mmCIF file of C-alpha atoms in Angstrom:
data_model
loop_
_atom_site.group_PDB
_atom_site.id
_atom_site.type_symbol
_atom_site.label_atom_id
_atom_site.label_comp_id
_atom_site.label_asym_id
_atom_site.label_seq_id
_atom_site.Cartn_x
_atom_site.Cartn_y
_atom_site.Cartn_z
ATOM 1 C CA MET A 20 32.104 101.231 80.811
ATOM 2 C CA SER A 21 31.700 98.137 82.763
ATOM 3 C CA ASN A 22 32.194 97.801 86.460
ATOM 4 C CA TYR A 23 35.105 95.432 85.923
ATOM 5 C CA TYR A 24 36.951 97.921 83.738
ATOM 6 C CA LEU A 25 36.486 100.699 86.334
ATOM 7 C CA LYS A 26 37.792 98.400 89.066
ATOM 8 C CA TYR A 27 40.733 97.527 86.799
ATOM 9 C CA LEU A 28 41.550 101.230 86.308
ATOM 10 C CA LYS A 29 41.212 101.856 90.030
ATOM 11 C CA TYR A 30 43.579 99.013 90.940
ATOM 12 C CA LYS A 31 45.961 99.956 88.112
ATOM 13 C CA LYS A 32 46.163 103.478 89.502
ATOM 14 C CA LYS A 33 46.847 102.184 93.027
ATOM 15 C CA TYR A 34 49.476 99.805 91.682
ATOM 16 C CA MET A 35 51.182 102.544 89.667
ATOM 17 C CA ASP A 36 51.122 104.855 92.671
ATOM 18 C CA LEU A 37 52.778 102.170 94.763
ATOM 19 C CA LYS A 38 55.209 101.373 91.989
ATOM 20 C CA GLY A 39 56.145 105.000 91.481
ATOM 21 C CA GLY A 40 53.687 106.531 89.038
ATOM 22 C CA SER A 41 52.026 105.798 85.748
ATOM 23 C CA GLU A 42 53.885 105.245 82.496
ATOM 24 C CA LYS A 43 53.566 108.901 81.499
ATOM 25 C CA GLU A 44 54.824 109.958 84.886
ATOM 26 C CA LYS A 45 57.773 107.579 84.650
ATOM 27 C CA SER A 46 58.905 109.120 81.371
ATOM 28 C CA ASP A 47 59.085 112.553 83.000
ATOM 29 C CA PRO A 48 60.736 112.145 86.417
ATOM 30 C CA GLN A 49 59.356 115.402 87.858
ATOM 31 C CA ILE A 50 55.693 114.595 87.183
ATOM 32 C CA GLY A 51 53.841 112.331 89.558
ATOM 33 C CA LYS A 52 56.484 111.839 92.165
ATOM 34 C CA ASN A 53 55.138 112.265 95.590
ATOM 35 C CA ASP A 54 56.968 114.088 98.326
ATOM 36 C CA PHE A 55 58.086 110.875 99.977
ATOM 37 C CA SER A 56 59.944 109.606 96.925
ATOM 38 C CA LEU A 57 61.626 113.009 96.421
ATOM 39 C CA LEU A 58 62.593 113.066 100.057
ATOM 40 C CA GLN A 59 63.882 109.524 99.784
ATOM 41 C CA GLU A 60 66.066 110.454 96.801
ATOM 42 C CA LYS A 61 67.449 113.474 98.629
ATOM 43 C CA ILE A 62 68.245 111.326 101.639
ATOM 44 C CA ILE A 63 70.018 108.774 99.450
ATOM 45 C CA GLU A 64 72.086 111.539 97.823
ATOM 46 C CA LYS A 65 73.033 112.942 101.214
ATOM 47 C CA ILE A 66 74.018 109.498 102.445
ATOM 48 C CA LYS A 67 76.270 109.069 99.402
ATOM 49 C CA ASP A 68 77.806 112.488 100.050
ATOM 50 C CA TYR A 69 78.424 111.600 103.690
ATOM 51 C CA GLN A 70 79.987 108.296 102.679
ATOM 52 C CA LEU A 71 82.377 110.163 100.394
ATOM 53 C CA ILE A 72 83.159 112.612 103.173
ATOM 54 C CA ILE A 73 83.788 109.761 105.598
ATOM 55 C CA ASN A 74 86.051 107.988 103.121
ATOM 56 C CA ASN A 75 87.984 111.178 102.397
ATOM 57 C CA THR A 76 88.400 112.026 106.068
ATOM 58 C CA SER A 77 89.584 108.555 106.855
ATOM 59 C CA LYS A 78 92.285 108.910 104.183
ATOM 60 C CA ARG A 79 93.248 112.287 105.616
ATOM 61 C CA GLU A 80 93.302 110.899 109.135
ATOM 62 C CA ILE A 81 95.560 108.069 108.016
ATOM 63 C CA GLU A 82 97.955 110.604 106.464
ATOM 64 C CA VAL A 83 97.914 112.660 109.664
ATOM 65 C CA ILE A 84 98.534 109.571 111.769
ATOM 66 C CA ASN A 85 101.435 108.547 109.532
ATOM 67 C CA LYS A 86 102.936 112.043 109.820
ATOM 68 C CA SER A 87 102.597 111.982 113.580
ATOM 69 C CA ILE A 88 104.213 108.541 113.689
ATOM 70 C CA ARG A 89 107.154 109.855 111.650
ATOM 71 C CA GLU A 90 107.481 112.857 113.957
ATOM 72 C CA LEU A 91 107.326 110.634 117.033
ATOM 73 C CA ARG A 92 110.042 108.402 115.581
ATOM 74 C CA LYS A 93 112.228 111.464 114.969
ATOM 75 C CA GLU A 94 111.630 112.627 118.549
ATOM 76 C CA LYS A 95 112.422 109.139 119.811
ATOM 77 C CA ASN A 96 115.682 109.117 117.883
ATOM 78 C CA THR A 97 116.647 112.525 119.236
ATOM 79 C CA LEU A 98 115.729 111.446 122.751
ATOM 80 C CA THR A 99 117.799 108.285 122.482
ATOM 81 C CA ASP A 100 120.658 110.392 121.146
ATOM 82 C CA THR A 101 120.348 112.754 124.108
ATOM 83 C CA LEU A 102 120.209 109.792 126.449
ATOM 84 C CA LYS A 103 123.410 108.465 124.928
ATOM 85 C CA LEU A 104 125.096 111.835 125.356
ATOM 86 C CA PRO A 105 125.203 111.811 129.167
ATOM 87 C CA LYS A 106 126.967 108.433 129.104
ATOM 88 C CA ASP A 107 129.454 109.822 126.644
ATOM 89 C CA LYS A 108 129.653 112.935 128.763
ATOM 90 C CA GLU A 109 130.443 110.829 131.818
ATOM 91 C CA ASN A 110 133.142 109.018 129.879
ATOM 92 C CA LEU A 111 134.552 112.335 128.697
ATOM 93 C CA ASN A 112 134.428 113.727 132.230
ATOM 94 C CA ASN A 113 136.244 110.642 133.520
ATOM 95 C CA LYS A 114 138.890 110.984 130.827
ATOM 96 C CA LEU A 115 139.181 114.694 131.594
ATOM 97 C CA LYS A 116 139.646 113.927 135.303
ATOM 98 C CA GLU A 117 142.277 111.336 134.448
ATOM 99 C CA LEU A 118 144.111 113.815 132.213
ATOM 100 C CA GLU A 119 143.914 116.484 134.923
ATOM 101 C CA ALA A 120 145.274 113.993 137.444
ATOM 102 C CA GLU A 121 148.122 113.106 135.082
ATOM 103 C CA ASN A 122 148.822 116.801 134.491
ATOM 104 C CA LYS A 123 148.874 117.410 138.252
ATOM 105 C CA LYS A 124 151.289 114.520 138.670
ATOM 106 C CA LYS A 125 153.483 115.904 135.912
ATOM 107 C CA MET A 126 153.310 119.372 137.424
ATOM 108 C CA LEU A 127 154.179 117.990 140.842
ATOM 109 C CA SER A 128 157.012 115.960 139.381
ATOM 110 C CA LYS A 129 158.311 119.072 137.577
ATOM 111 C CA LYS A 130 158.043 121.065 140.797
ATOM 112 C CA LYS A 131 159.959 118.385 142.615
ATOM 113 C CA ILE A 132 162.671 118.510 140.024
ATOM 114 C CA LYS A 133 162.892 122.267 140.364
ATOM 115 C CA PHE A 134 163.454 122.027 144.034
#
């Protein structure tokens, strides 16, 4: 074999190694892959898994946030209702005092009549 052909084979081998293996090695994915390319594939798979996990957790977090917002709105409504109650309570107390005063007046007027 000539020197040129040997150099060609040498450079072809280097090129195929850089490219990812020779044609025979490309047909069978397990043959000829160096550790770096296997590691790279594993890393890519893990990144995809983490992206799915991140996407799923973000959806879950959104659902949790929406639930908490609904619960906070319910609490707000109950708090506003309880805040309204004391005003109503004051009005009821005032009406009760007025009715008691009227009853006292009626009782006094009845007592006066009895005398």
